[in-house]
Coordinates of C-alpha atoms and ligand atoms in Angstrom, one line a residue:
M1 CA 80.1 19.3 102.8
T2 CA 80.6 22.8 101.7
K3 CA 81.2 24.4 98.3
Q4 CA 82.2 28.0 97.7
I5 CA 79.7 30.6 96.7
P6 CA 81.0 34.0 95.5
F7 CA 78.3 36.1 97.3
S8 CA 77.0 36.3 100.9
K9 CA 73.5 35.9 102.1
K10 CA 73.1 39.6 102.5
Q11 CA 74.4 40.3 99.0
I12 CA 72.1 37.8 97.4
E13 CA 69.1 39.1 99.3
K14 CA 69.8 42.5 98.0
I15 CA 70.0 41.1 94.4
I16 CA 66.7 39.3 94.9
E17 CA 65.1 42.7 95.9
Q18 CA 65.8 43.8 92.4
T19 CA 65.4 40.6 90.5
P20 CA 62.9 38.0 91.7
T21 CA 63.9 34.4 91.9
P22 CA 64.6 32.1 90.1
F23 CA 67.6 33.3 88.2
H24 CA 71.1 32.0 87.2
I25 CA 74.0 34.2 88.3
Y26 CA 77.5 33.8 86.9
D27 CA 80.8 34.8 88.6
E28 CA 83.0 36.8 86.2
K29 CA 86.1 36.5 88.4
G30 CA 85.9 32.7 88.6
I31 CA 85.5 32.4 84.8
R32 CA 88.4 34.7 84.1
E33 CA 90.7 33.1 86.6
Y34 CA 90.0 29.6 85.3
A35 CA 90.4 30.8 81.7
R36 CA 93.8 32.3 82.5
K37 CA 94.9 29.2 84.3
F38 CA 93.9 27.0 81.4
N39 CA 95.8 29.1 78.9
R40 CA 98.8 29.3 81.1
T41 CA 98.9 25.6 81.6
F42 CA 99.1 24.9 77.9
S43 CA 101.3 27.9 76.9
W44 CA 104.1 25.4 75.9
N45 CA 102.1 24.8 72.7
P46 CA 102.4 27.6 70.2
G47 CA 98.9 28.3 68.8
F48 CA 97.1 26.5 71.6
K49 CA 93.5 27.5 71.7
E50 CA 90.3 26.7 73.6
F51 CA 87.1 27.1 71.6
Y52 CA 84.3 27.6 74.2
A53 CA 81.4 25.2 73.4
I54 CA 78.8 27.9 73.2
K55 CA 75.9 25.5 73.6
S56 CA 76.9 25.2 77.3
A57 CA 75.9 28.8 78.0
P58 CA 74.9 30.7 74.8
N59 CA 75.1 34.1 76.3
P60 CA 77.1 36.7 74.3
Y61 CA 78.2 38.6 77.4
L62 CA 79.9 35.4 78.8
M63 CA 81.4 34.8 75.4
K64 CA 82.8 38.3 75.2
I65 CA 84.5 37.8 78.6
M66 CA 86.1 34.5 77.4
R67 CA 87.1 36.0 74.1
E68 CA 89.0 38.7 76.0
E69 CA 90.8 35.8 77.6
G70 CA 91.8 34.5 74.2
F71 CA 89.1 31.8 73.7
G72 CA 87.5 31.1 70.4
I73 CA 84.0 29.7 70.0
D74 CA 82.7 26.2 69.2
C75 CA 79.4 26.3 67.3
S76 CA 77.1 23.5 66.1
S77 CA 74.0 25.3 64.9
M78 CA 72.7 28.4 63.0
A79 CA 71.9 30.3 66.1
E80 CA 75.3 29.6 67.6
L81 CA 77.0 30.8 64.5
E82 CA 74.9 34.0 64.6
I83 CA 76.1 34.6 68.2
A84 CA 79.7 34.4 66.8
E85 CA 78.8 36.8 64.0
K86 CA 77.1 39.3 66.3
L87 CA 80.2 39.3 68.4
G88 CA 82.3 40.0 65.4
M89 CA 84.0 36.7 65.5
S90 CA 85.3 35.1 62.3
G91 CA 87.9 32.9 60.7
D92 CA 89.9 30.6 62.9
E93 CA 88.2 32.0 66.0
I94 CA 85.3 29.7 65.1
M95 CA 85.2 25.9 65.1
F96 CA 82.1 24.5 63.6
T97 CA 81.6 21.0 65.1
S98 CA 78.2 19.9 64.0
N99 CA 76.5 16.6 63.1
D100 CA 73.6 15.8 60.8
T101 CA 74.2 19.2 59.4
P102 CA 72.0 21.0 56.8
A103 CA 73.7 22.8 53.9
Y104 CA 72.6 26.3 55.0
E105 CA 74.5 25.9 58.3
Y106 CA 77.6 24.8 56.5
K107 CA 77.2 27.8 54.2
K108 CA 76.9 30.2 57.1
A109 CA 79.9 28.7 58.8
I110 CA 82.0 28.9 55.6
D111 CA 80.9 32.5 55.0
L112 CA 82.2 33.3 58.5
G113 CA 85.5 31.6 57.6
A114 CA 85.0 29.0 60.4
I115 CA 87.0 25.9 60.7
I116 CA 84.7 23.1 59.4
N117 CA 84.8 19.9 61.4
L118 CA 83.0 17.1 59.5
D119 CA 81.2 14.4 61.4
D120 CA 80.9 11.9 58.5
I121 CA 82.6 10.9 55.3
S122 CA 79.5 11.4 53.2
H123 CA 79.6 15.1 54.2
I124 CA 82.7 15.7 52.0
E125 CA 80.6 15.3 48.9
Y126 CA 77.6 16.9 50.4
L127 CA 79.6 20.0 51.3
E128 CA 81.3 20.1 47.9
K129 CA 78.1 19.8 46.1
N130 CA 76.0 22.2 48.1
V131 CA 78.5 24.8 49.3
G132 CA 82.0 24.1 48.1
L133 CA 84.9 22.8 50.1
P134 CA 86.7 25.3 52.3
D135 CA 90.4 25.9 52.6
I136 CA 90.9 23.8 55.7
V137 CA 88.9 20.7 56.7
C138 CA 88.9 18.8 60.0
F139 CA 87.4 15.3 60.7
R140 CA 85.9 14.1 63.9
Y141 CA 87.3 10.7 64.8
N142 CA 85.2 8.0 66.6
P143 CA 87.7 5.5 68.0
G144 CA 85.1 2.9 68.6
S145 CA 86.1 0.1 70.9
L146 CA 89.6 1.6 71.3
K147 CA 88.2 3.9 74.0
E148 CA 85.7 3.6 76.7
G149 CA 82.9 6.2 77.0
N150 CA 80.9 7.2 80.0
T151 CA 77.2 7.5 80.9
I152 CA 76.5 10.9 79.3
I153 CA 78.0 10.2 75.9
G154 CA 77.8 6.4 75.9
H155 CA 80.2 3.9 74.4
P156 CA 82.0 5.3 71.3
E157 CA 80.7 2.4 69.2
E158 CA 77.2 3.3 70.1
A159 CA 77.7 7.0 69.6
K160 CA 76.4 8.6 66.5
Y161 CA 79.4 10.8 66.1
G162 CA 82.5 10.8 63.9
F163 CA 84.4 8.7 61.4
T164 CA 85.8 5.2 61.8
R165 CA 89.5 4.8 61.6
E166 CA 89.4 3.4 58.1
Q167 CA 87.1 6.3 57.0
L168 CA 89.7 8.8 58.2
F169 CA 92.3 7.5 55.8
E170 CA 89.8 7.3 53.0
G171 CA 88.4 10.8 53.8
Y172 CA 91.7 12.6 53.9
Q173 CA 92.7 10.9 50.6
M174 CA 89.4 12.2 49.1
L175 CA 90.2 15.7 50.3
L176 CA 93.7 15.4 48.8
D177 CA 92.2 14.3 45.5
K178 CA 89.9 17.3 45.5
G179 CA 92.7 19.7 46.1
V180 CA 92.3 20.5 49.8
K181 CA 95.7 21.2 51.4
R182 CA 95.0 22.1 55.0
F183 CA 93.8 19.6 57.6
G184 CA 92.8 19.2 61.2
L185 CA 91.8 16.2 63.4
H186 CA 89.3 16.1 66.2
T187 CA 87.8 13.7 68.7
M188 CA 85.4 13.9 71.6
V189 CA 84.6 10.7 73.3
A190 CA 83.8 11.6 76.9
S191 CA 81.6 14.0 78.8
N192 CA 82.1 15.2 82.4
E193 CA 85.3 13.1 82.7
L194 CA 87.2 13.7 85.9
D195 CA 90.1 11.4 85.3
S196 CA 93.0 13.6 84.1
A197 CA 94.8 10.7 82.5
Y198 CA 91.8 10.2 80.1
F199 CA 92.7 13.3 78.2
V200 CA 96.4 12.3 77.9
E201 CA 95.2 9.0 76.5
T202 CA 93.0 10.9 74.0
A203 CA 96.0 13.0 72.9
Q204 CA 98.0 9.8 72.4
I205 CA 95.3 8.3 70.1
L206 CA 95.2 11.5 68.0
F207 CA 99.0 12.0 67.9
D208 CA 99.5 8.4 66.9
L209 CA 97.0 8.9 64.1
I210 CA 98.6 12.1 63.0
V211 CA 102.0 10.3 62.6
E212 CA 100.3 7.4 60.7
L213 CA 98.4 9.8 58.5
N214 CA 101.6 11.6 57.6
Q215 CA 103.4 8.3 56.9
R216 CA 100.6 6.8 54.8
L217 CA 99.2 9.8 53.0
G218 CA 102.0 12.4 53.3
I219 CA 99.7 15.0 54.8
H220 CA 100.5 17.5 57.5
I221 CA 97.8 17.9 60.1
E222 CA 97.8 21.4 61.5
F223 CA 95.9 20.9 64.7
A224 CA 94.6 18.2 67.1
N225 CA 91.3 19.2 68.7
L226 CA 90.9 17.1 71.9
G227 CA 87.3 18.1 72.2
G228 CA 85.4 19.0 75.3
G229 CA 84.3 16.7 78.2
I230 CA 86.6 18.0 80.9
G231 CA 84.6 17.2 84.1
I232 CA 83.9 19.4 87.1
P233 CA 83.6 18.5 90.8
Y234 CA 79.8 18.5 91.2
R235 CA 80.1 16.7 94.5
P236 CA 82.1 18.2 97.4
S237 CA 84.0 15.0 97.5
D238 CA 85.0 15.1 93.8
L239 CA 88.5 16.2 92.8
P240 CA 88.8 18.6 89.8
V241 CA 90.8 17.6 86.7
D242 CA 94.5 18.2 87.3
L243 CA 95.3 20.6 84.5
D244 CA 99.0 20.5 85.2
F245 CA 99.2 16.7 85.1
M246 CA 97.1 16.7 81.9
S247 CA 99.3 19.3 80.2
R248 CA 102.6 17.7 81.2
G249 CA 101.3 14.3 79.9
I250 CA 100.3 15.8 76.6
D251 CA 103.5 17.8 76.3
K252 CA 105.5 14.7 76.8
L253 CA 103.6 12.8 74.1
Y254 CA 103.9 15.9 71.8
Q255 CA 107.7 15.7 72.1
E256 CA 107.8 11.9 71.7
K257 CA 105.4 11.7 68.7
I258 CA 105.0 15.0 67.0
V259 CA 108.4 16.6 67.5
A260 CA 110.4 13.4 67.1
N261 CA 108.6 12.7 63.7
G262 CA 109.2 16.3 62.5
L263 CA 105.5 17.1 62.5
E264 CA 105.8 20.4 64.3
P265 CA 104.1 22.7 64.5
L266 CA 100.8 21.1 65.7
R267 CA 98.4 23.3 67.5
V268 CA 96.5 21.7 70.4
Y269 CA 92.9 22.7 70.6
F270 CA 90.1 22.1 73.1
E271 CA 86.4 22.8 72.8
S272 CA 85.3 22.6 76.4
G273 CA 82.1 24.0 77.7
R274 CA 81.4 22.6 81.2
A275 CA 84.9 23.2 82.7
M276 CA 84.9 26.9 81.6
T277 CA 81.7 28.1 83.0
G278 CA 80.0 25.3 84.9
P279 CA 81.4 25.9 88.4
F280 CA 80.9 29.6 88.0
G281 CA 77.1 29.6 87.6
F282 CA 74.4 29.2 90.4
L283 CA 70.7 28.8 90.2
V284 CA 69.1 31.0 92.9
S285 CA 65.7 30.0 94.0
K286 CA 63.4 30.2 97.0
V287 CA 61.5 27.6 99.0
L288 CA 57.8 27.9 98.2
H289 CA 56.4 25.0 100.2
I290 CA 57.4 22.4 102.6
K291 CA 55.4 19.2 102.2
K292 CA 55.3 16.1 104.4
T293 CA 53.7 12.9 103.2
Y294 CA 55.5 9.6 102.8
K295 CA 58.6 11.7 102.3
Q296 CA 59.6 15.3 103.0
Y297 CA 59.6 17.7 100.1
A298 CA 61.0 21.2 99.7
G299 CA 59.2 22.7 96.7
L300 CA 61.2 25.5 95.0
D301 CA 60.0 28.4 92.8
S302 CA 62.1 26.9 90.0
S303 CA 61.8 23.6 88.1
M304 CA 63.6 21.3 85.7
A305 CA 62.8 23.9 83.1
N306 CA 65.6 26.0 84.7
L307 CA 67.9 23.1 85.2
M308 CA 67.3 19.8 83.5
R309 CA 70.4 17.8 84.4
P310 CA 69.2 16.1 87.6
A311 CA 66.0 14.9 85.8
L312 CA 67.8 14.0 82.5
Y313 CA 70.9 12.2 83.8
G314 CA 70.2 11.8 87.5
S315 CA 73.1 14.3 88.0
Y316 CA 74.2 15.5 91.4
H317 CA 74.0 19.3 91.9
H318 CA 75.1 20.5 95.3
I319 CA 72.5 22.6 97.2
T320 CA 73.2 25.3 99.8
V321 CA 70.5 26.8 101.9
M322 CA 71.8 30.4 102.4
G323 CA 72.4 31.3 106.1
K324 CA 72.0 27.6 107.2
E325 CA 75.4 26.4 106.2
D326 CA 76.4 25.7 109.8
Q327 CA 73.2 24.1 110.9
P328 CA 73.0 20.3 111.2
Y329 CA 72.2 18.5 107.9
D330 CA 69.9 16.2 109.8
Q331 CA 66.8 16.4 107.5
V332 CA 66.2 14.4 104.4
Y333 CA 64.4 16.1 101.5
D334 CA 63.4 15.6 97.9
V335 CA 64.0 19.1 96.5
T336 CA 61.4 19.5 93.8
G337 CA 60.1 21.9 91.1
S338 CA 56.5 22.4 90.0
L339 CA 56.3 20.5 86.7
C340 CA 53.7 17.8 86.4
E341 CA 56.5 15.2 86.1
N342 CA 57.6 13.2 89.0
N343 CA 61.2 13.4 87.9
D344 CA 61.1 17.2 88.4
K345 CA 63.5 16.9 91.3
F346 CA 66.8 18.7 91.9
A347 CA 67.7 16.2 94.6
I348 CA 66.4 13.0 96.0
N349 CA 66.9 12.0 99.6
R350 CA 69.3 14.8 100.2
N351 CA 70.6 15.6 103.7
L352 CA 69.9 19.3 104.3
P353 CA 69.2 21.5 107.3
V354 CA 65.6 22.2 108.3
M355 CA 64.1 24.3 105.6
E356 CA 61.2 26.8 105.6
P357 CA 59.2 28.7 103.0
G358 CA 61.2 31.8 102.0
D359 CA 64.6 30.2 102.4
V360 CA 67.0 31.2 99.6
V361 CA 68.4 28.0 98.0
V362 CA 71.5 28.0 95.8
I363 CA 72.0 25.2 93.4
H364 CA 75.6 24.9 92.4
D365 CA 77.5 24.3 89.1
T366 CA 74.7 25.5 86.8
G367 CA 77.0 27.7 84.6
A368 CA 77.1 25.1 81.8
H369 CA 74.3 23.0 80.4
G370 CA 72.0 24.8 82.9
H371 CA 69.9 27.8 81.6
S372 CA 70.8 26.7 78.1
M373 CA 69.0 23.4 78.4
G374 CA 65.9 25.3 79.6
F375 CA 62.5 24.6 78.0
N376 CA 58.9 25.8 78.2
Y377 CA 57.0 22.5 79.0
N378 CA 54.1 23.1 81.2
G379 CA 54.1 26.8 80.3
K380 CA 57.2 27.5 82.4
L381 CA 59.2 30.6 81.5
R382 CA 62.9 30.7 81.2
S383 CA 64.6 32.7 83.9
A384 CA 66.9 35.7 83.8
E385 CA 70.7 35.4 83.7
L386 CA 72.8 37.8 85.9
L387 CA 76.5 38.4 86.0
L388 CA 78.4 39.2 89.1
R389 CA 81.2 41.5 87.9
E390 CA 84.6 41.5 89.3
N391 CA 83.9 44.9 90.9
G392 CA 80.9 43.4 92.7
Q393 CA 78.3 45.0 90.4
V394 CA 75.5 42.9 89.2
V395 CA 74.3 43.2 85.6
H396 CA 71.4 41.6 83.7
I397 CA 72.9 39.6 80.8
R398 CA 69.5 38.2 79.8
R399 CA 66.0 39.2 81.0
A400 CA 63.5 36.6 82.1
E401 CA 60.9 35.5 79.6
T402 CA 57.5 37.0 79.8
M403 CA 54.0 35.5 79.0
D404 CA 54.2 37.6 75.7
D405 CA 57.4 35.7 74.8
Y406 CA 55.6 32.4 75.5
F407 CA 52.6 33.2 73.4
A408 CA 54.6 35.0 70.6
T409 CA 54.3 32.1 68.1
L410 CA 50.5 31.9 68.5
D411 CA 48.0 34.0 66.7
F412 CA 45.0 34.5 69.0
E413 CA 43.5 37.0 66.6
G414 CA 43.3 34.3 63.9
L415 CA 41.4 32.1 66.4
K416 CA 38.3 34.4 66.0
D417 CA 38.0 33.4 62.3
F418 CA 38.9 29.7 62.9
K419 CA 35.6 27.7 62.7
Ligands
PLP1 C1 78.9 19.4 74.0 C2 80.1 19.4 73.2 C3 81.3 20.0 73.7 C4 81.4 20.6 75.1 O1 81.3 19.6 76.0 P1 81.6 19.9 77.6 O2 81.2 18.6 78.3 O3 80.6 21.0 78.0 O4 83.0 20.2 77.7 C5 82.4 20.1 72.9 N1 82.3 19.6 71.6 C6 81.3 19.0 71.1 C7 81.3 18.5 69.7 C8 80.1 18.9 71.9 O5 79.0 18.3 71.4

């Protein structure tokens, strides 16, 4: 029941001397190694690109590392586009996959030269009227009952995202009529999917469509964006997605469908978040209190404001009590935070070694959809983000929020005159 941690107890205690808990810490080496492996696995495809879904961990330092490894950025909001801009990213380094999008966000994305991925057929005219159509347009496909979803994203027919199959044909025809000449196709129907075959099947659906679109409309699709959703092994018993299997399967379909129909070149894209940084982030916290009532509780100095996934989805996050890895896991705890919400629990009925106040607790796999989902309910402040560099140095890549940050949107002076 162990999972790897890129630092020792002694190392983390030294870090805590400088930076009080709680904080998230990311492992640069792990991120770079996975990025290289991902790119290498798909190197058979000229133009292959992963656009990191920046919402997973919107920190420019992490993005800078991934950009060095050849990744683009996948944005879906104004703030995310601004991160891209501040990093000097532009053009086909940016995928803009948004939904229910306001015109000013489309404008920003187009100003940056981003690839625009439309979520709905009505957005063709909305975009044309409010901003103007860009050079290249991509559509997000929702395969409906053709594909099964999972618990995070739901069934495709119930999901708010994307075009129906009929709308795709209608939509590309509309683009053709309006003079657009360059096209892409996207889908994203799963989240945290661990079945490697699932992504091969997704590629099959898109490749088949690309062939049919070519036959019926005579258009050449330039890229197939297979979306995000690559799962990670949160539980020690989970197996990671087999990238080689996935890549071989997609390559085979590429030969059979794209090459055989003369539709080369087709660039394969992903916009994964979780797989790229999730396993390489850790929430470091300390035990504040041990409480024994009808159950046994280990209360931490962090809360669901630092990591919402267990409360939001009932997700499993592995927990290591530093220095007690080899002790018997013969206690049962609910590991809790301090919010006045009974679902503020990192784990329920978890087997762990005997814990005491002051123990350093590491919560695994918080590198994606961890800090970024943080919030301020109950007056909780967001924590710092640290980066463990490849050379062993630790740098602050985001400071912790202060009370001044929390109160920044209030005018206490104005309160004096408020009668
Ligand atoms: C959230 C999201 C992603 C990233 O999902 P992961 O599960 O983190 O890989 C990619 N694309 C879109 C459109 C998303 O909404």
